PDB file of C-alpha atoms (C1' of nucleotides) in Angstrom:
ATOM      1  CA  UNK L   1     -51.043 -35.613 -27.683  1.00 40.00           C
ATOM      2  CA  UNK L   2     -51.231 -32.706 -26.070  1.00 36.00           C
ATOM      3  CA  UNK L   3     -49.227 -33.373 -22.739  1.00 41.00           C
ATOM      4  CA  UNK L   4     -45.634 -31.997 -22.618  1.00 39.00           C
ATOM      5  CA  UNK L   5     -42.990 -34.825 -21.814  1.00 49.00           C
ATOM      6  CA  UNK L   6     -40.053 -33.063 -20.261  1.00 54.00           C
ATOM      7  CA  UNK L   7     -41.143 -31.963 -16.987  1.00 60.00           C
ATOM      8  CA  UNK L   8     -40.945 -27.925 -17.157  1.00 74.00           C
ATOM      9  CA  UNK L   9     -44.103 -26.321 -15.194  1.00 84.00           C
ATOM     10  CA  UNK L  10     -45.444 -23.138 -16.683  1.00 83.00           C
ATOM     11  CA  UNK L  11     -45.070 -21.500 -13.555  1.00 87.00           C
ATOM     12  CA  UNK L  12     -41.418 -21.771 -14.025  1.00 88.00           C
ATOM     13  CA  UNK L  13     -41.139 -20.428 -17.005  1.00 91.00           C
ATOM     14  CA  UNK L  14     -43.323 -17.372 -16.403  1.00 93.00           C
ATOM     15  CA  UNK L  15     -40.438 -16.663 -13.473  1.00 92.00           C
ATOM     16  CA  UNK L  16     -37.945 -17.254 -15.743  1.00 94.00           C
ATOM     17  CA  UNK L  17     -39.221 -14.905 -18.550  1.00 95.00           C
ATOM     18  CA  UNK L  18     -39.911 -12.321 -15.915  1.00 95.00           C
ATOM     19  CA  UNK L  19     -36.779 -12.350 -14.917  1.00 95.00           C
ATOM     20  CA  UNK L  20     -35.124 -11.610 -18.390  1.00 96.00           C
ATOM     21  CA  UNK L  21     -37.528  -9.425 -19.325  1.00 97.00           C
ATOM     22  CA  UNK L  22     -36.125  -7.047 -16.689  1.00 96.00           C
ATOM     23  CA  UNK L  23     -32.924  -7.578 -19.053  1.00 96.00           C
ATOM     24  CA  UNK L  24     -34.640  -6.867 -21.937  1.00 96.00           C
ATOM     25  CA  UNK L  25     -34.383  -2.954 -21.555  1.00 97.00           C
ATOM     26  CA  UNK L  26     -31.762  -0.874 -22.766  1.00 96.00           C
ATOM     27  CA  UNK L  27     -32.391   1.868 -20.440  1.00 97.00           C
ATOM     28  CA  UNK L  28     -32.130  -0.887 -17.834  1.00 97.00           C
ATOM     29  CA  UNK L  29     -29.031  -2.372 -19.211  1.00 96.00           C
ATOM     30  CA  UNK L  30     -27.666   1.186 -18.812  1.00 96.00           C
ATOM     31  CA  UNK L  31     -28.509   1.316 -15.144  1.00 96.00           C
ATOM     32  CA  UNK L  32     -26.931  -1.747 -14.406  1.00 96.00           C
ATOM     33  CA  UNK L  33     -24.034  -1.172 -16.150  1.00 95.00           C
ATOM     34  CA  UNK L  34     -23.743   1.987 -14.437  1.00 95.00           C
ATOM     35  CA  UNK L  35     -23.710   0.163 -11.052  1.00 96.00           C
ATOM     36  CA  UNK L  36     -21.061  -1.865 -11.951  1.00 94.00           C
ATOM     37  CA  UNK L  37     -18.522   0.374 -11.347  1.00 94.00           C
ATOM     38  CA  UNK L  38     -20.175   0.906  -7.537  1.00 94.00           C
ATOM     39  CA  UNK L  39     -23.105   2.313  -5.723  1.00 96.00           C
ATOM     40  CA  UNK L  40     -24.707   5.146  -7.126  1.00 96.00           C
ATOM     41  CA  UNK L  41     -27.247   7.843  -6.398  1.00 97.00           C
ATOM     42  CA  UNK L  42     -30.512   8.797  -8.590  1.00 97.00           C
ATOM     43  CA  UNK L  43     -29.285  11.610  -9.646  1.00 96.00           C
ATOM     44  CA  UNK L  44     -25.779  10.438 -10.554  1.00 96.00           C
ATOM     45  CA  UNK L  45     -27.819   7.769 -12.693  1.00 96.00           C
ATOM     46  CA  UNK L  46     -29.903  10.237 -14.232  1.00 96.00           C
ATOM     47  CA  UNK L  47     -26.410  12.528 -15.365  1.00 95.00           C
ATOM     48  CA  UNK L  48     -24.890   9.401 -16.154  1.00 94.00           C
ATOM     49  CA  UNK L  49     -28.248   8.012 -18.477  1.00 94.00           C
ATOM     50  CA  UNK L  50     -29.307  10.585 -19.976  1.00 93.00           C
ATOM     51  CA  UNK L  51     -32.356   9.502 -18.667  1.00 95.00           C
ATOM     52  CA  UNK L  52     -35.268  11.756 -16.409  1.00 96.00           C
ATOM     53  CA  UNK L  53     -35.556  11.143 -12.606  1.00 96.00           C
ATOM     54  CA  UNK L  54     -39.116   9.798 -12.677  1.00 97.00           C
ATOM     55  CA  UNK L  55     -37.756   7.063 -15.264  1.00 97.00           C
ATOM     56  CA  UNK L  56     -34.766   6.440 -13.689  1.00 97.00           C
ATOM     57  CA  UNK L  57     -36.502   6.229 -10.481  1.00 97.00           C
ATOM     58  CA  UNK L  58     -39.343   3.625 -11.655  1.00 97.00           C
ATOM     59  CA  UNK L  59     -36.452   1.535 -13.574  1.00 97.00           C
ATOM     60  CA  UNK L  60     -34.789   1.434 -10.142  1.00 97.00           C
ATOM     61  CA  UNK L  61     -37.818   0.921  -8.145  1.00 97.00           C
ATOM     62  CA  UNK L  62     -38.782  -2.401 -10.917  1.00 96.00           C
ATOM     63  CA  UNK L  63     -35.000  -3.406 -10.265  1.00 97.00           C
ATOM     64  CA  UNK L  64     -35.840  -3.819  -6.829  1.00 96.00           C
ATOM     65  CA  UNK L  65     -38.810  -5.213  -6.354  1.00 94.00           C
ATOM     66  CA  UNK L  66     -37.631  -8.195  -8.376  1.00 94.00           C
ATOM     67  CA  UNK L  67     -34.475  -8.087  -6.505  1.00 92.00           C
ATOM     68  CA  UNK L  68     -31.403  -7.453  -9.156  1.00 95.00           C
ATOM     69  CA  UNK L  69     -30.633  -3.889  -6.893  1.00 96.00           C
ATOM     70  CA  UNK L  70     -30.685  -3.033  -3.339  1.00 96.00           C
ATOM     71  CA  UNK L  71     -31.582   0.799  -1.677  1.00 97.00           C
ATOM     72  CA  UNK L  72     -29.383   2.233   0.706  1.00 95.00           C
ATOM     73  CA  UNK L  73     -30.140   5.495   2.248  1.00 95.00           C
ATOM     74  CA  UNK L  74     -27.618   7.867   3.086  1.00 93.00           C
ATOM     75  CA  UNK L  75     -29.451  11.584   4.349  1.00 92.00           C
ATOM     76  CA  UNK L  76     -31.026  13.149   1.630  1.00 92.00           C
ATOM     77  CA  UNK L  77     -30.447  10.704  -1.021  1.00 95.00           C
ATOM     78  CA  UNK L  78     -30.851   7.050  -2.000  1.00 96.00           C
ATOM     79  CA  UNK L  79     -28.163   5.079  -2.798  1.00 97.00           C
ATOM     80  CA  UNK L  80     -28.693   2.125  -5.002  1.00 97.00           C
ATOM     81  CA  UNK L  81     -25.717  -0.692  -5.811  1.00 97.00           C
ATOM     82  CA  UNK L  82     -25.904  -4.186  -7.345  1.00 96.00           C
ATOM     83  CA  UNK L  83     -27.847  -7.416  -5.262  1.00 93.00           C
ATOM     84  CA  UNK L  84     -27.391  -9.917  -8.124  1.00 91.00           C
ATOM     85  CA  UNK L  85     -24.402 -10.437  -9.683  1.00 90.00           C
ATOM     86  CA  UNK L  86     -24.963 -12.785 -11.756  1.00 92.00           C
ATOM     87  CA  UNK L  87     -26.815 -10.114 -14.404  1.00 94.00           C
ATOM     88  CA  UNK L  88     -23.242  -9.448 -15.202  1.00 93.00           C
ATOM     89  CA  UNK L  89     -22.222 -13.490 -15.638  1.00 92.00           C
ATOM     90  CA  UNK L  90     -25.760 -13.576 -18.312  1.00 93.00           C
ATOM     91  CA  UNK L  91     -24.578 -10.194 -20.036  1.00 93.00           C
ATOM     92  CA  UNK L  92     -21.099 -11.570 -20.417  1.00 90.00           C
ATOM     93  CA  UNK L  93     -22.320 -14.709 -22.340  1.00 92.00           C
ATOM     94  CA  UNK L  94     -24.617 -13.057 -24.276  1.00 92.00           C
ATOM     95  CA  UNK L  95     -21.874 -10.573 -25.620  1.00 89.00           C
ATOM     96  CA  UNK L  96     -19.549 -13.444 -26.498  1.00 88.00           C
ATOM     97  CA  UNK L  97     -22.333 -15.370 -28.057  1.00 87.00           C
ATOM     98  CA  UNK L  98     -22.912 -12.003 -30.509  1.00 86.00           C
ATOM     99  CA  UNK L  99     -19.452 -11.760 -30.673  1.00 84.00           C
ATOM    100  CA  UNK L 100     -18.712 -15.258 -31.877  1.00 84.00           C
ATOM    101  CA  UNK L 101     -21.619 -14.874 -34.199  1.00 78.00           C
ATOM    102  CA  UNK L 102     -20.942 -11.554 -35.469  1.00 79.00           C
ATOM    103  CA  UNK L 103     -17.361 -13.005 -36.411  1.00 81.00           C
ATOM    104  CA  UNK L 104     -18.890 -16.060 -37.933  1.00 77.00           C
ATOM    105  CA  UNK L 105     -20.753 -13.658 -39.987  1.00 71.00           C
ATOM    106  CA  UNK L 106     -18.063 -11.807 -41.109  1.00 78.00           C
ATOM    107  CA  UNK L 107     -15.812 -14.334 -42.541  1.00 77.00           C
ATOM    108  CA  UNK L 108     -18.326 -17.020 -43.657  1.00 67.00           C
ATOM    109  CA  UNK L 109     -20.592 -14.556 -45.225  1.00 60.00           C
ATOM    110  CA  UNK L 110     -24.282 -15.413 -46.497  1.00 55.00           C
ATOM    111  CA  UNK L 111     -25.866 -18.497 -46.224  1.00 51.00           C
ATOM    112  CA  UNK L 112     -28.850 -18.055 -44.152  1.00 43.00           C
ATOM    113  CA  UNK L 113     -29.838 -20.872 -41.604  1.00 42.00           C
TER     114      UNK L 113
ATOM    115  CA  UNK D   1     -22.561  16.307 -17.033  1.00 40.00           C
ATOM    116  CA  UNK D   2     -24.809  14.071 -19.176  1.00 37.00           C
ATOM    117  CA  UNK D   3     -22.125  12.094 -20.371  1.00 41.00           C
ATOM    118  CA  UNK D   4     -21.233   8.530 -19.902  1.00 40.00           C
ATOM    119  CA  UNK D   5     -18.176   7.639 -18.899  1.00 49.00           C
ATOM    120  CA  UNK D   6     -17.667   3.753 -19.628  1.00 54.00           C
ATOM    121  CA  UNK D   7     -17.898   3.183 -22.801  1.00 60.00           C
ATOM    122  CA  UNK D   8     -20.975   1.224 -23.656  1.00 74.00           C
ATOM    123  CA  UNK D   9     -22.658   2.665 -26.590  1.00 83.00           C
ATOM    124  CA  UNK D  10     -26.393   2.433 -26.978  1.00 83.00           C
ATOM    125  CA  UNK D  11     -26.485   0.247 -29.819  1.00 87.00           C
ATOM    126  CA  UNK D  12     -24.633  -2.538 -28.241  1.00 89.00           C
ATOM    127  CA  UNK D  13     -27.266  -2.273 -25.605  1.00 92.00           C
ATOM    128  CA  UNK D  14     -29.838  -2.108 -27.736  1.00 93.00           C
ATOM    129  CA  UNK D  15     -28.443  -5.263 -29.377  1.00 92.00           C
ATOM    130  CA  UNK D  16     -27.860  -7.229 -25.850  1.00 94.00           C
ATOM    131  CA  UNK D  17     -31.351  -5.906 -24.856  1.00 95.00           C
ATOM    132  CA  UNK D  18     -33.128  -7.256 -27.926  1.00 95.00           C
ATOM    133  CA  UNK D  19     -31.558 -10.893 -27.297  1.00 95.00           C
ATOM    134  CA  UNK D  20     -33.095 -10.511 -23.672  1.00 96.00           C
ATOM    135  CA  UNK D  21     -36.484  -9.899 -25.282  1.00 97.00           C
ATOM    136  CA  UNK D  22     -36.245 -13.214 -27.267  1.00 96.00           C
ATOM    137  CA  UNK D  23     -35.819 -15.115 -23.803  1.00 96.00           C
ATOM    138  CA  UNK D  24     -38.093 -12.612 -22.323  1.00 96.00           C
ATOM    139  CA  UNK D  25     -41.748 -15.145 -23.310  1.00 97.00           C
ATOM    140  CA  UNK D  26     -42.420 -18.040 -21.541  1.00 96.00           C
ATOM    141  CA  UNK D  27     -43.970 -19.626 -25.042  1.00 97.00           C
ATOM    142  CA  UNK D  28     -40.382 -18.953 -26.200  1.00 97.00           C
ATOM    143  CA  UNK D  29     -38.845 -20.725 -23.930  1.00 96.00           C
ATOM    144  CA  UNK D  30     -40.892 -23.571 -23.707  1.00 96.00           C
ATOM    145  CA  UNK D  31     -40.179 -24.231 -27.276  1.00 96.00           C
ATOM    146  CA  UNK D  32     -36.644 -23.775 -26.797  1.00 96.00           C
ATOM    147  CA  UNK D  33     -36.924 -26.133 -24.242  1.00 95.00           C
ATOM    148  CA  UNK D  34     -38.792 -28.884 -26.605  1.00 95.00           C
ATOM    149  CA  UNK D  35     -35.770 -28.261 -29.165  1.00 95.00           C
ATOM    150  CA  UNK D  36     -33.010 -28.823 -26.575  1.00 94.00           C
ATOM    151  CA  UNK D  37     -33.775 -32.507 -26.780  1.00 93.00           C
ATOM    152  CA  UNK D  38     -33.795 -31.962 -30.563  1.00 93.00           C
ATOM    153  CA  UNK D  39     -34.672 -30.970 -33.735  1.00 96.00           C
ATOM    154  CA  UNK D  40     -38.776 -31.145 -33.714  1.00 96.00           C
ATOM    155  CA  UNK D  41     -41.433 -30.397 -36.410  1.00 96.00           C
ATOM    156  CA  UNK D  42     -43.813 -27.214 -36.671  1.00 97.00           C
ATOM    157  CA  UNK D  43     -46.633 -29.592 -35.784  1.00 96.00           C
ATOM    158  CA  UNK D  44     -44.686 -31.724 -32.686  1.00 95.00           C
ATOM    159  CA  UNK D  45     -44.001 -28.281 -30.937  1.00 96.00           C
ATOM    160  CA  UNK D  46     -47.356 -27.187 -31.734  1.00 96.00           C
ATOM    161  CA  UNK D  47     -48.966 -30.738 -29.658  1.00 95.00           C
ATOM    162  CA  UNK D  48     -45.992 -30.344 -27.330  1.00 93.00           C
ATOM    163  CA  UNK D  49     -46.691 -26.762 -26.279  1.00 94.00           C
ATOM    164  CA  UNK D  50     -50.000 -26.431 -26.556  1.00 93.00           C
ATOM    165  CA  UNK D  51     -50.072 -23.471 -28.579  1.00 95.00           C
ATOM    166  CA  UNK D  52     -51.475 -22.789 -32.020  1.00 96.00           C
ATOM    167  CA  UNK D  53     -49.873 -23.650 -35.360  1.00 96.00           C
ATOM    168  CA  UNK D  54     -49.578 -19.536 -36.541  1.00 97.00           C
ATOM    169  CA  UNK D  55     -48.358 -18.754 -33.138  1.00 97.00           C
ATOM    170  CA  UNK D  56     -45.581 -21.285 -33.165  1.00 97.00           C
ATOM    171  CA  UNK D  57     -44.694 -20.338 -36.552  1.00 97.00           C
ATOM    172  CA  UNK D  58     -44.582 -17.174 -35.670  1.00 97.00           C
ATOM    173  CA  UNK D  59     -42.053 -17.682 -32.750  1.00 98.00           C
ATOM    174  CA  UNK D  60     -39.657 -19.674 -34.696  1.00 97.00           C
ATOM    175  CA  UNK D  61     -39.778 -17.271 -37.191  1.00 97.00           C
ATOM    176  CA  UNK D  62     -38.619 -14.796 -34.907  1.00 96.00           C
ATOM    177  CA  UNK D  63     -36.126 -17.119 -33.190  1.00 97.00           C
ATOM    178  CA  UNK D  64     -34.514 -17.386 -36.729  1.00 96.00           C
ATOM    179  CA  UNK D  65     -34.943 -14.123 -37.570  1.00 95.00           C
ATOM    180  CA  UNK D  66     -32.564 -13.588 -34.563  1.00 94.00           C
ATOM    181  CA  UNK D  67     -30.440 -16.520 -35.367  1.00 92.00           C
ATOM    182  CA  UNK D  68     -31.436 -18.630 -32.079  1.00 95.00           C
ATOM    183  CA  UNK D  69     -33.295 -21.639 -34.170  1.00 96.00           C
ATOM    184  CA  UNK D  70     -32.547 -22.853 -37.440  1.00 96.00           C
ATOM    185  CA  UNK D  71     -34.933 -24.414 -40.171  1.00 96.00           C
ATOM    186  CA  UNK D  72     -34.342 -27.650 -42.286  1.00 95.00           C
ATOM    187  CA  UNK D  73     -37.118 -28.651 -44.647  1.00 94.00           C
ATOM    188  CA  UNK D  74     -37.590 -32.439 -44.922  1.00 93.00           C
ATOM    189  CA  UNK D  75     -40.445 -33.328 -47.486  1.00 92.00           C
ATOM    190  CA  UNK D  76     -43.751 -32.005 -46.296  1.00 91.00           C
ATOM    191  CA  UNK D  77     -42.916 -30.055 -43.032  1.00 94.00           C
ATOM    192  CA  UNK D  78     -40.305 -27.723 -41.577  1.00 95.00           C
ATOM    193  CA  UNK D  79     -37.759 -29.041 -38.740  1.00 97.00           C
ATOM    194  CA  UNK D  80     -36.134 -26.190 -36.402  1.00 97.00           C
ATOM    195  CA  UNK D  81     -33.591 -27.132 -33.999  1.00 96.00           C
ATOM    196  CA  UNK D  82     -31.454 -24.743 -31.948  1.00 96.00           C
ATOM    197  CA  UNK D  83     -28.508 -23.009 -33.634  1.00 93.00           C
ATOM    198  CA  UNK D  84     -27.261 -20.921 -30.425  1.00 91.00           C
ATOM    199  CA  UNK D  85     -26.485 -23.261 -27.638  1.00 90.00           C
ATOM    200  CA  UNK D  86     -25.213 -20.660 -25.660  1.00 92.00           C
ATOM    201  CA  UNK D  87     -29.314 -19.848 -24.734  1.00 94.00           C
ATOM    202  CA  UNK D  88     -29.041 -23.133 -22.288  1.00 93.00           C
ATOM    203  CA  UNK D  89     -26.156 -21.461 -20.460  1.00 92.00           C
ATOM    204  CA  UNK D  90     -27.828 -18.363 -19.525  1.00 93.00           C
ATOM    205  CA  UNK D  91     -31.486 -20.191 -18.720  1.00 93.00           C
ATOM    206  CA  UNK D  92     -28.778 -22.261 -16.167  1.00 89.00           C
ATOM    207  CA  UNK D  93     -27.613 -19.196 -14.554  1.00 92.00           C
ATOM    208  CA  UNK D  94     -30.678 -17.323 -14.575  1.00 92.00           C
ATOM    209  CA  UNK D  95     -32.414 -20.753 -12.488  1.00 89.00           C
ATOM    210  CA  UNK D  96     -29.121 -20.850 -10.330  1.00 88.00           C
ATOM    211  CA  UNK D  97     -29.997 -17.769  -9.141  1.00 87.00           C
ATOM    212  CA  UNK D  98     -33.492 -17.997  -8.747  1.00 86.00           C
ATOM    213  CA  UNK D  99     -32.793 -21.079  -6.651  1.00 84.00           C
ATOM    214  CA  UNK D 100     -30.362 -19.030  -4.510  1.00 83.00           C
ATOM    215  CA  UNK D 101     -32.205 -16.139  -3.775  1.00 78.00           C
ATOM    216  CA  UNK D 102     -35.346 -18.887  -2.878  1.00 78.00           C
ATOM    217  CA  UNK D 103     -33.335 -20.539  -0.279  1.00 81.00           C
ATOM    218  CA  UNK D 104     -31.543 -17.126   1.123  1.00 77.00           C
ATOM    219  CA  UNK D 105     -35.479 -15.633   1.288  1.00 71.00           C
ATOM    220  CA  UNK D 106     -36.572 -19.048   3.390  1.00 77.00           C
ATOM    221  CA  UNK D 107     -33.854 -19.403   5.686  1.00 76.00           C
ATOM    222  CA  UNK D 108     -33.374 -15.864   6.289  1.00 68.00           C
ATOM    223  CA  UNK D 109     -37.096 -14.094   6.002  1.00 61.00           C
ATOM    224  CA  UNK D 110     -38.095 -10.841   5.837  1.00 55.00           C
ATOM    225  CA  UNK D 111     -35.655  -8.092   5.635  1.00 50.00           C
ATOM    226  CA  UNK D 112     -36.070  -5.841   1.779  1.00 44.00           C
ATOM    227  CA  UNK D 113     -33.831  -4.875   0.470  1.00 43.00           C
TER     228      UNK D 113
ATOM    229  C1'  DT F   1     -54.855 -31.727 -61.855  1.00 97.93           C
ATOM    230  C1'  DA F   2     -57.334 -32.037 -57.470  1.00 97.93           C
ATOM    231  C1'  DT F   3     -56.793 -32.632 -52.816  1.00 97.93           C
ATOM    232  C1'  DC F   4     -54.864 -32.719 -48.476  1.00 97.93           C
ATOM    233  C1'  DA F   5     -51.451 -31.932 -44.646  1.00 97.93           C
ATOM    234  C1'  DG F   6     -47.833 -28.889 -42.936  1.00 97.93           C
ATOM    235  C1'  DA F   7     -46.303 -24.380 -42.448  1.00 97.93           C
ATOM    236  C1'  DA F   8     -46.128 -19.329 -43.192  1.00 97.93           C
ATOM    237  C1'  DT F   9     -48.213 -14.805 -43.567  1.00 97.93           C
ATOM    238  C1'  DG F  10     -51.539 -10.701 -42.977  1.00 97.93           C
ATOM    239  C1'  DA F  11     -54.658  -8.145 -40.489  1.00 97.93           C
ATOM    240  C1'  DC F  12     -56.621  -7.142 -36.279  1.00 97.93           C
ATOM    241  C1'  DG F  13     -57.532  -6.569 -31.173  1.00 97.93           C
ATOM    242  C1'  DC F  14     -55.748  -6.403 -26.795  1.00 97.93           C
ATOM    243  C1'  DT F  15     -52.507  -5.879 -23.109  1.00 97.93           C
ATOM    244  C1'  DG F  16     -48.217  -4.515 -20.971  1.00 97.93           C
ATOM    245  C1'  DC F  17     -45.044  -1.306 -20.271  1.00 97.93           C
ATOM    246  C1'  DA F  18     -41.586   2.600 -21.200  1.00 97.93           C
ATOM    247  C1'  DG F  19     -41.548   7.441 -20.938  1.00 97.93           C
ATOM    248  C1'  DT F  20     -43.544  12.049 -19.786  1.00 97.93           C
ATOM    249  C1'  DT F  21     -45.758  15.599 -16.914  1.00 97.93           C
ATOM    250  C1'  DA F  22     -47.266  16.952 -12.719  1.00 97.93           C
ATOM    251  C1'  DT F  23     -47.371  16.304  -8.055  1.00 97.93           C
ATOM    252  C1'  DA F  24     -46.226  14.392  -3.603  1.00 97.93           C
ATOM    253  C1'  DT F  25     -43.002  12.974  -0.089  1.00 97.93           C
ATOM    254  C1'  DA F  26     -38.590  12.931   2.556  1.00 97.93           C
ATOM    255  C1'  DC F  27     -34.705  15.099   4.298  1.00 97.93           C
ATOM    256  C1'  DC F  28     -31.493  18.714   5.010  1.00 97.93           C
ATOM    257  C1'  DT F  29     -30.244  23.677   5.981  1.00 97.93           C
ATOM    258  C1'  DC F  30     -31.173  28.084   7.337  1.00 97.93           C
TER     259       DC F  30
ATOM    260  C1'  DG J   1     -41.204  26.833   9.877  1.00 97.93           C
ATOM    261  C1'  DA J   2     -39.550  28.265   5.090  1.00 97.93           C
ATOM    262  C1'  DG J   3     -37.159  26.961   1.214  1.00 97.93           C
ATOM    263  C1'  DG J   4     -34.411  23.894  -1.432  1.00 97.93           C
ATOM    264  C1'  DT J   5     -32.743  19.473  -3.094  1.00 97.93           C
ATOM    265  C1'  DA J   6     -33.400  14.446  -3.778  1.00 97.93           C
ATOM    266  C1'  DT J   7     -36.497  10.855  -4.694  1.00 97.93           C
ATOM    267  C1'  DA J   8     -40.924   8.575  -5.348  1.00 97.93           C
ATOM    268  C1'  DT J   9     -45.476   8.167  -7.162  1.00 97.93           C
ATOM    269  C1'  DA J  10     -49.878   8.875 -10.057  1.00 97.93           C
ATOM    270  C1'  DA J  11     -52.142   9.588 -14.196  1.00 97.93           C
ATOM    271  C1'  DC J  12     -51.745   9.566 -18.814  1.00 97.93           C
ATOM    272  C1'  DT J  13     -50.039   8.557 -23.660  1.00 97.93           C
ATOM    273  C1'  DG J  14     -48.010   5.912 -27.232  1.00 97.93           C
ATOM    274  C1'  DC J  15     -46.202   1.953 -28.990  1.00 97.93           C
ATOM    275  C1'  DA J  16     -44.426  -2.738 -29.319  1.00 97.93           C
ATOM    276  C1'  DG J  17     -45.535  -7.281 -29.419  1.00 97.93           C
ATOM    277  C1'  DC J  18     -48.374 -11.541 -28.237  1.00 97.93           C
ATOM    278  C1'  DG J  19     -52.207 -14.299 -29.710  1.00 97.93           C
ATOM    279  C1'  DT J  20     -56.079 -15.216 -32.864  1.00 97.93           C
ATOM    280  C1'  DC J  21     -58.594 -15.857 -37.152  1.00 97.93           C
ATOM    281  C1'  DA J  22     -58.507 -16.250 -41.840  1.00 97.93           C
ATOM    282  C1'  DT J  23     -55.928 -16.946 -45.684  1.00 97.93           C
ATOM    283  C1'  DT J  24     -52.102 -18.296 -48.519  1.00 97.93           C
ATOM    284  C1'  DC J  25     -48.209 -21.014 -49.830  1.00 97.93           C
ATOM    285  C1'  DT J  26     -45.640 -25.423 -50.311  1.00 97.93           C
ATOM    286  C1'  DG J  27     -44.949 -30.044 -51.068  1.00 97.93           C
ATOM    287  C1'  DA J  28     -46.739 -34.849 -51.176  1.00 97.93           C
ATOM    288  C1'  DT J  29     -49.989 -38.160 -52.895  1.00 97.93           C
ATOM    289  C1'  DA J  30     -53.649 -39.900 -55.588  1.00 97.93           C
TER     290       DA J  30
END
DNA sequence: TATCAGAATGACGCTGCAGTTATATACCTC
DNA sequence: GAGGTATATAACTGCAGCGTCATTCTGATA
């Protein structure tokens, strides 16, 4: 009564929620989206955000550990760039998918689900 | 010097950000998981998660609120069933990649980032 | 109408986490 | 080494949101 039929451990979906919870920020979205266009210092990320060093730095540092960015370091500075590409394949789908629906919206108008 | 030079306004990413955050709870997910084999009752994802009845409810609420579920009422009880397919097509990616970066880690060890 | 099952809502506590300030560390130049 | 720039880290604060308990609402059935 209780059991859950389709096989889906809750390990997994802990890792899974993890991993688009690191999505889930704007100021993190930002980041990324500023690496898209190519490796990039702190402190071009912090001009670039809007954002301070110390946040941009711990937004980085969360990026890393759970592997979406990788850390180069070039003499004084660190130089961060994109590991996981396929952040930008998920963002992609998510935009059409407001797309579509904002469009949906637009010419259907009303009816709520 | 602060500004940003692609153009991705902060609302969009607020918006993509906030559709992260649905996906970003493993409770979520599992009961978007029990609806991808189809439309289910409050009380049939309640026994098939394992959660309680008000914090179900609460979850599909939001789902629908976000227009990710939608309700049908059939006599006594309330049937959801998912209204954005395109969920199932990022959860695939976001495995895919877990599944990569799994193997890459166990073949190749070691090395951060 | 009374009663019961299914579902939704309100109020509350607790935890996680984004952001800030202040400080520490690393590296380069003089 | 002194001083400056770049980055990281620690401690703290505030808030958002998950889960629970209690309650309410809705529809079916007697």
């Amino acid at each position: 009564m209780t059991e859950n039929n389709d096989v889906m451990p809750d390990e997994m979906l802990e890792l899974i929620a993890q991993r688009f919870r690191l999505l889930s920020d704007p100021m993190r979205l930002k980041i990324l989206h500023q690496l898209q266009s190519g490796e990039k210092s702190v402190t071009e990320l912090v001009n670039n955000t809007g954002a301070s060093q110390p946040n941009v730095s711990k937004h980085l540092s969360t990026l890393r550990t759970h592997g979406l960015v990788k850390r180069r370091q070039q003499g004084n500075m660190a130089l961060f760039s994109i590991a996981a590409p396929f952040i930008f394949d998920v963002c992609e789908i998510v935009c059409d998918s407001m797309k579509t629906e904002w469009e949906q919206r637009s010419s259907l108008l009303g009816q709520p689900n």
